[in-house]
mmCIF file of C-alpha atoms in Angstrom:
data_model
loop_
_atom_site.group_PDB
_atom_site.id
_atom_site.type_symbol
_atom_site.label_atom_id
_atom_site.label_comp_id
_atom_site.label_asym_id
_atom_site.label_seq_id
_atom_site.Cartn_x
_atom_site.Cartn_y
_atom_site.Cartn_z
ATOM 1 C CA MET J 65 27.498 -181.044 52.037
ATOM 2 C CA ALA J 66 30.649 -179.726 50.391
ATOM 3 C CA SER J 67 31.079 -175.975 50.363
ATOM 4 C CA ALA J 68 30.610 -174.153 47.095
ATOM 5 C CA GLY J 69 33.769 -173.112 45.318
ATOM 6 C CA PRO J 70 34.591 -169.492 44.571
ATOM 7 C CA ILE J 71 32.928 -167.804 41.627
ATOM 8 C CA CYS J 72 35.887 -167.123 39.376
ATOM 9 C CA GLY J 73 36.927 -166.497 35.801
ATOM 10 C CA PRO J 74 35.687 -163.816 33.411
ATOM 11 C CA ILE J 75 32.074 -164.209 34.609
ATOM 12 C CA SER J 76 32.865 -163.678 38.279
ATOM 13 C CA THR J 77 30.819 -160.473 38.629
ATOM 14 C CA TYR J 78 27.104 -159.906 38.316
ATOM 15 C CA SER J 79 27.694 -157.005 35.927
ATOM 16 C CA ARG J 80 29.386 -159.369 33.471
ATOM 17 C CA VAL J 81 26.505 -161.796 33.809
ATOM 18 C CA GLN J 82 24.128 -158.936 32.945
ATOM 19 C CA LEU J 83 26.191 -158.034 29.891
ATOM 20 C CA LEU J 84 26.316 -161.655 28.776
ATOM 21 C CA HIS J 85 22.561 -161.943 29.155
ATOM 22 C CA LEU J 86 22.082 -158.896 26.932
ATOM 23 C CA VAL J 87 24.378 -160.084 24.137
ATOM 24 C CA GLN J 88 22.931 -163.600 24.331
ATOM 25 C CA THR J 89 19.394 -162.302 23.866
ATOM 26 C CA ARG J 90 20.356 -160.057 20.940
ATOM 27 C CA ALA J 91 23.559 -159.865 18.939
ATOM 28 C CA GLN J 92 25.463 -156.790 17.759
ATOM 29 C CA ARG J 93 24.921 -154.599 20.790
ATOM 30 C CA THR J 94 26.587 -151.208 21.023
ATOM 31 C CA ILE J 95 28.327 -149.766 24.078
ATOM 32 C CA GLY J 96 25.539 -147.204 24.359
ATOM 33 C CA GLU J 97 22.837 -149.889 24.445
ATOM 34 C CA LEU J 98 24.697 -151.890 27.075
ATOM 35 C CA CYS J 99 25.263 -148.803 29.229
ATOM 36 C CA GLU J 100 21.594 -147.866 29.065
ATOM 37 C CA ALA J 101 20.444 -151.378 29.943
ATOM 38 C CA THR J 102 22.821 -151.858 32.887
ATOM 39 C CA GLY J 103 23.297 -148.335 34.210
ATOM 40 C CA LEU J 104 27.062 -148.819 34.079
ATOM 41 C CA HIS J 105 29.574 -146.228 32.884
ATOM 42 C CA ALA J 106 30.903 -146.761 29.362
ATOM 43 C CA ASN J 107 34.467 -147.331 30.592
ATOM 44 C CA THR J 108 33.226 -149.988 33.028
ATOM 45 C CA VAL J 109 31.256 -151.711 30.271
ATOM 46 C CA ARG J 110 34.305 -151.697 27.992
ATOM 47 C CA GLU J 111 36.462 -153.206 30.735
ATOM 48 C CA HIS J 112 33.956 -155.981 31.419
ATOM 49 C CA LEU J 113 33.533 -156.698 27.708
ATOM 50 C CA GLN J 114 37.291 -156.951 27.257
ATOM 51 C CA ARG J 115 37.453 -159.591 29.989
ATOM 52 C CA LEU J 116 34.592 -161.482 28.354
ATOM 53 C CA ILE J 117 36.326 -161.311 24.969
ATOM 54 C CA GLU J 118 39.556 -162.583 26.541
ATOM 55 C CA GLY J 119 37.567 -165.461 28.044
ATOM 56 C CA GLY J 120 36.137 -166.419 24.651
ATOM 57 C CA TYR J 121 32.549 -165.596 25.629
ATOM 58 C CA VAL J 122 31.985 -162.442 23.554
ATOM 59 C CA ILE J 123 33.099 -161.392 20.088
ATOM 60 C CA ALA J 124 33.459 -157.860 18.743
ATOM 61 C CA ALA J 125 32.952 -156.719 15.160
ATOM 62 C CA THR J 126 33.212 -153.366 13.452
ATOM 63 C CA GLU J 127 29.939 -151.978 12.149
ATOM 64 C CA HIS J 128 29.564 -151.835 8.374
ATOM 65 C CA ARG J 129 28.380 -148.353 7.488
ATOM 66 C CA THR J 130 27.046 -147.082 4.185
ATOM 67 C CA THR J 131 26.935 -143.478 5.398
ATOM 68 C CA ARG J 132 29.574 -141.096 6.699
ATOM 69 C CA GLY J 133 30.639 -141.431 10.300
ATOM 70 C CA ARG J 134 32.907 -143.479 12.467
ATOM 71 C CA PRO J 135 31.834 -147.155 12.552
ATOM 72 C CA ARG J 136 30.878 -148.477 15.968
ATOM 73 C CA THR J 137 32.034 -151.684 17.614
ATOM 74 C CA LEU J 138 29.252 -154.269 17.932
ATOM 75 C CA TYR J 139 29.273 -156.981 20.597
ATOM 76 C CA SER J 140 27.701 -160.433 20.358
ATOM 77 C CA ALA J 141 27.771 -163.675 22.314
ATOM 78 C CA ALA J 142 30.245 -166.287 21.119
ATOM 79 C CA THR J 143 27.834 -169.103 20.294
ATOM 80 C CA GLY J 144 30.265 -171.424 18.542
ATOM 81 C CA MET J 145 28.429 -171.043 15.236
ATOM 82 C CA ALA J 146 30.402 -170.175 12.099
ATOM 83 C CA ASP J 147 29.385 -166.516 12.238
ATOM 84 C CA ALA J 148 29.842 -166.190 16.006
ATOM 85 C CA SER J 149 32.952 -168.198 16.792
ATOM 86 C CA SER J 150 35.708 -166.913 19.053
ATOM 87 C CA PRO J 151 39.342 -167.853 18.247
ATOM 88 C CA ILE J 152 40.014 -167.930 21.982
ATOM 89 C CA ALA J 153 37.142 -170.368 22.489
ATOM 90 C CA ARG J 154 38.482 -172.538 19.646
ATOM 91 C CA ASP J 155 41.913 -172.638 21.278
ATOM 92 C CA LYS J 156 40.345 -173.606 24.609
ATOM 93 C CA VAL J 157 38.442 -176.470 22.988
ATOM 94 C CA SER J 158 41.591 -177.816 21.315
ATOM 95 C CA ALA J 159 43.594 -177.570 24.534
ATOM 96 C CA ALA J 160 40.866 -179.345 26.505
ATOM 97 C CA ALA J 161 40.831 -182.208 23.978
ATOM 98 C CA ARG J 162 44.610 -182.606 24.238
ATOM 99 C CA ARG J 163 44.480 -182.701 28.026
ATOM 100 C CA GLY J 164 41.571 -185.130 27.881
ATOM 101 C CA ASP J 165 43.493 -187.461 25.560
ATOM 102 C CA LEU J 166 46.465 -187.373 27.933
ATOM 103 C CA LEU J 167 44.229 -188.248 30.877
ATOM 104 C CA ARG J 168 42.646 -191.133 28.991
ATOM 105 C CA ARG J 169 46.063 -192.536 28.104
ATOM 106 C CA VAL J 170 47.045 -192.756 31.761
ATOM 107 C CA MET J 171 43.534 -193.628 32.982
ATOM 108 C CA PRO J 172 41.887 -195.928 30.404
ATOM 109 C CA GLY J 173 38.765 -196.149 32.571
ATOM 110 C CA ALA J 174 38.072 -192.468 31.848
ATOM 111 C CA THR J 175 37.104 -193.284 28.255
ATOM 112 C CA SER J 176 33.462 -192.534 27.378
ATOM 113 C CA ASP J 177 31.223 -194.765 25.246
ATOM 114 C CA LEU J 178 29.711 -191.713 23.543
ATOM 115 C CA GLY J 179 32.294 -191.523 20.778
ATOM 116 C CA ARG J 180 35.217 -189.265 19.963
ATOM 117 C CA ASP J 181 33.353 -186.049 19.145
ATOM 118 C CA ALA J 182 31.077 -186.225 22.192
ATOM 119 C CA THR J 183 34.047 -187.034 24.417
ATOM 120 C CA TYR J 184 35.863 -183.927 23.209
ATOM 121 C CA GLN J 185 32.731 -181.888 23.822
ATOM 122 C CA LEU J 186 32.654 -183.086 27.425
ATOM 123 C CA ASP J 187 36.362 -182.299 27.808
ATOM 124 C CA ALA J 188 35.697 -178.701 26.767
ATOM 125 C CA LEU J 189 32.554 -178.416 28.883
ATOM 126 C CA ILE J 190 34.239 -179.666 32.054
ATOM 127 C CA GLU J 191 37.138 -177.229 31.688
ATOM 128 C CA HIS J 192 34.748 -174.331 31.044
ATOM 129 C CA LEU J 193 32.734 -175.146 34.163
ATOM 130 C CA GLU J 194 35.803 -175.539 36.333
ATOM 131 C CA GLU J 195 37.087 -172.175 35.092
ATOM 132 C CA SER J 196 33.740 -170.679 36.121
ATOM 133 C CA GLY J 197 34.018 -171.944 39.699
ATOM 134 C CA PHE J 198 31.868 -175.080 39.445
ATOM 135 C CA GLU J 199 32.800 -178.623 40.412
ATOM 136 C CA PRO J 200 31.101 -180.587 37.617
ATOM 137 C CA VAL J 201 30.265 -184.269 37.915
ATOM 138 C CA VAL J 202 29.322 -185.687 34.517
ATOM 139 C CA ASP J 203 27.152 -188.766 34.070
ATOM 140 C CA ASP J 204 27.646 -189.774 30.435
ATOM 141 C CA VAL J 205 24.938 -192.436 30.717
ATOM 142 C CA GLN J 206 22.145 -190.225 32.039
ATOM 143 C CA LEU J 207 23.654 -187.249 30.169
ATOM 144 C CA THR J 208 23.611 -184.975 33.193
ATOM 145 C CA VAL J 209 26.084 -182.559 34.736
ATOM 146 C CA ASP J 210 25.744 -182.132 38.498
ATOM 147 C CA LEU J 211 26.965 -178.676 39.551
ATOM 148 C CA SER J 212 25.879 -178.933 43.192
ATOM 149 C CA PRO J 213 26.534 -177.057 45.339
ATOM 150 C CA CYS J 214 25.968 -174.088 43.047
ATOM 151 C CA PRO J 215 28.390 -171.251 43.867
ATOM 152 C CA HIS J 216 25.592 -168.787 43.060
ATOM 153 C CA ALA J 217 23.227 -170.285 45.664
ATOM 154 C CA ALA J 218 23.892 -167.499 48.167
ATOM 155 C CA GLY J 219 22.840 -164.841 45.653
ATOM 156 C CA ARG J 220 19.453 -163.203 45.361
ATOM 157 C CA ALA J 221 16.660 -165.600 44.422
ATOM 158 C CA GLU J 222 15.284 -163.174 41.829
ATOM 159 C CA ASP J 223 18.615 -163.257 39.975
ATOM 160 C CA ARG J 224 18.798 -167.019 39.624
ATOM 161 C CA PRO J 225 16.661 -167.418 36.459
ATOM 162 C CA MET J 226 18.931 -165.057 34.528
ATOM 163 C CA LEU J 227 22.082 -166.660 35.957
ATOM 164 C CA CYS J 228 20.856 -170.093 34.904
ATOM 165 C CA ARG J 229 19.992 -168.899 31.385
ATOM 166 C CA VAL J 230 23.382 -167.234 30.969
ATOM 167 C CA HIS J 231 25.305 -170.280 32.159
ATOM 168 C CA LEU J 232 23.203 -172.598 30.001
ATOM 169 C CA GLY J 233 23.912 -170.371 26.999
ATOM 170 C CA LEU J 234 27.635 -170.428 27.739
ATOM 171 C CA MET J 235 27.594 -174.210 28.051
ATOM 172 C CA GLN J 236 25.783 -174.542 24.736
ATOM 173 C CA GLY J 237 28.323 -172.227 23.122
ATOM 174 C CA VAL J 238 31.192 -174.404 24.350
ATOM 175 C CA LEU J 239 29.506 -177.586 23.118
ATOM 176 C CA THR J 240 28.779 -176.042 19.718
ATOM 177 C CA GLU J 241 32.343 -174.764 19.396
ATOM 178 C CA ALA J 242 33.694 -178.243 20.183
ATOM 179 C CA GLY J 243 31.415 -179.768 17.542
ATOM 180 C CA GLY J 244 29.574 -183.012 18.159
ATOM 181 C CA PRO J 245 26.239 -184.603 19.007
ATOM 182 C CA ILE J 246 25.731 -183.192 22.518
ATOM 183 C CA SER J 247 23.779 -180.046 23.346
ATOM 184 C CA ALA J 248 22.826 -178.404 26.637
ATOM 185 C CA ASP J 249 19.090 -178.918 27.023
ATOM 186 C CA ALA J 250 17.982 -177.380 30.335
ATOM 187 C CA VAL J 251 18.789 -176.643 33.953
ATOM 188 C CA ARG J 252 16.625 -178.873 36.111
ATOM 189 C CA THR J 253 14.485 -177.012 38.613
ATOM 190 C CA SER J 254 14.968 -177.697 42.313
ATOM 191 C CA ALA J 255 13.505 -176.375 45.533
ATOM 192 C CA LEU J 256 16.999 -176.192 47.025
ATOM 193 C CA PRO J 257 19.086 -173.261 45.724
ATOM 194 C CA ALA J 258 22.357 -175.193 46.074
ATOM 195 C CA ASP J 259 21.109 -178.064 43.886
ATOM 196 C CA CYS J 260 21.948 -177.650 40.208
ATOM 197 C CA THR J 261 21.803 -180.303 37.514
ATOM 198 C CA VAL J 262 22.078 -179.616 33.799
ATOM 199 C CA GLN J 263 20.413 -181.999 31.368
ATOM 200 C CA LEU J 264 22.343 -182.700 28.187
ATOM 201 C CA ARG J 265 20.886 -184.149 25.016
ATOM 202 C CA LEU J 266 22.115 -186.206 22.073
ATOM 203 C CA THR J 267 20.864 -185.335 18.615
ATOM 204 C CA GLU J 268 18.357 -187.842 17.234
ATOM 205 C CA MET J 269 20.804 -189.011 14.587
ATOM 206 C CA SER J 270 23.501 -189.694 17.171
ATOM 207 C CA ALA J 271 21.098 -191.314 19.613
ATOM 208 C CA ALA J 272 19.918 -193.656 16.881
#
């Protein structure tokens, strides 16, 4: 079995995974809320959030106040929706599509039968996963992404459900930002920690 690659990119630490989990489960979190939930110092939380913003995974907005007082900064997950879209994530999607088009010009066999929009979604998804330390193998017929061996396999078993939910949420955000018929449906369960396969799904309209 091939060895797992290094866990890299803006989500390379467990603390950042915790913060992502919190902003994915509820938007517009304050620094105080995130500190209380994680036990981290405010400066540490701010540093992690800045890295996540720079990666295109979190967006920050200034609180709208109707009373006196300094407005707070609110943090939410970048989901790719109109009201939660990151300009950095948009730039990443565009760059991935350009690189994908270049690859398909020199390797015609790399062209997918799923259509232009879905192909660009997969371009963006693959680059996101590679940035995160995975070695994705996409099956565009079965609509699966094999991420084995999972670089998180050596971590604590009790942490895996949250890790899987966070990564699935990030994948869905990338696919939504790219725009198209594919969504991230689920992480398939396996008895082996190193085995990881993500099931994708086409919308009913596109599948028809």
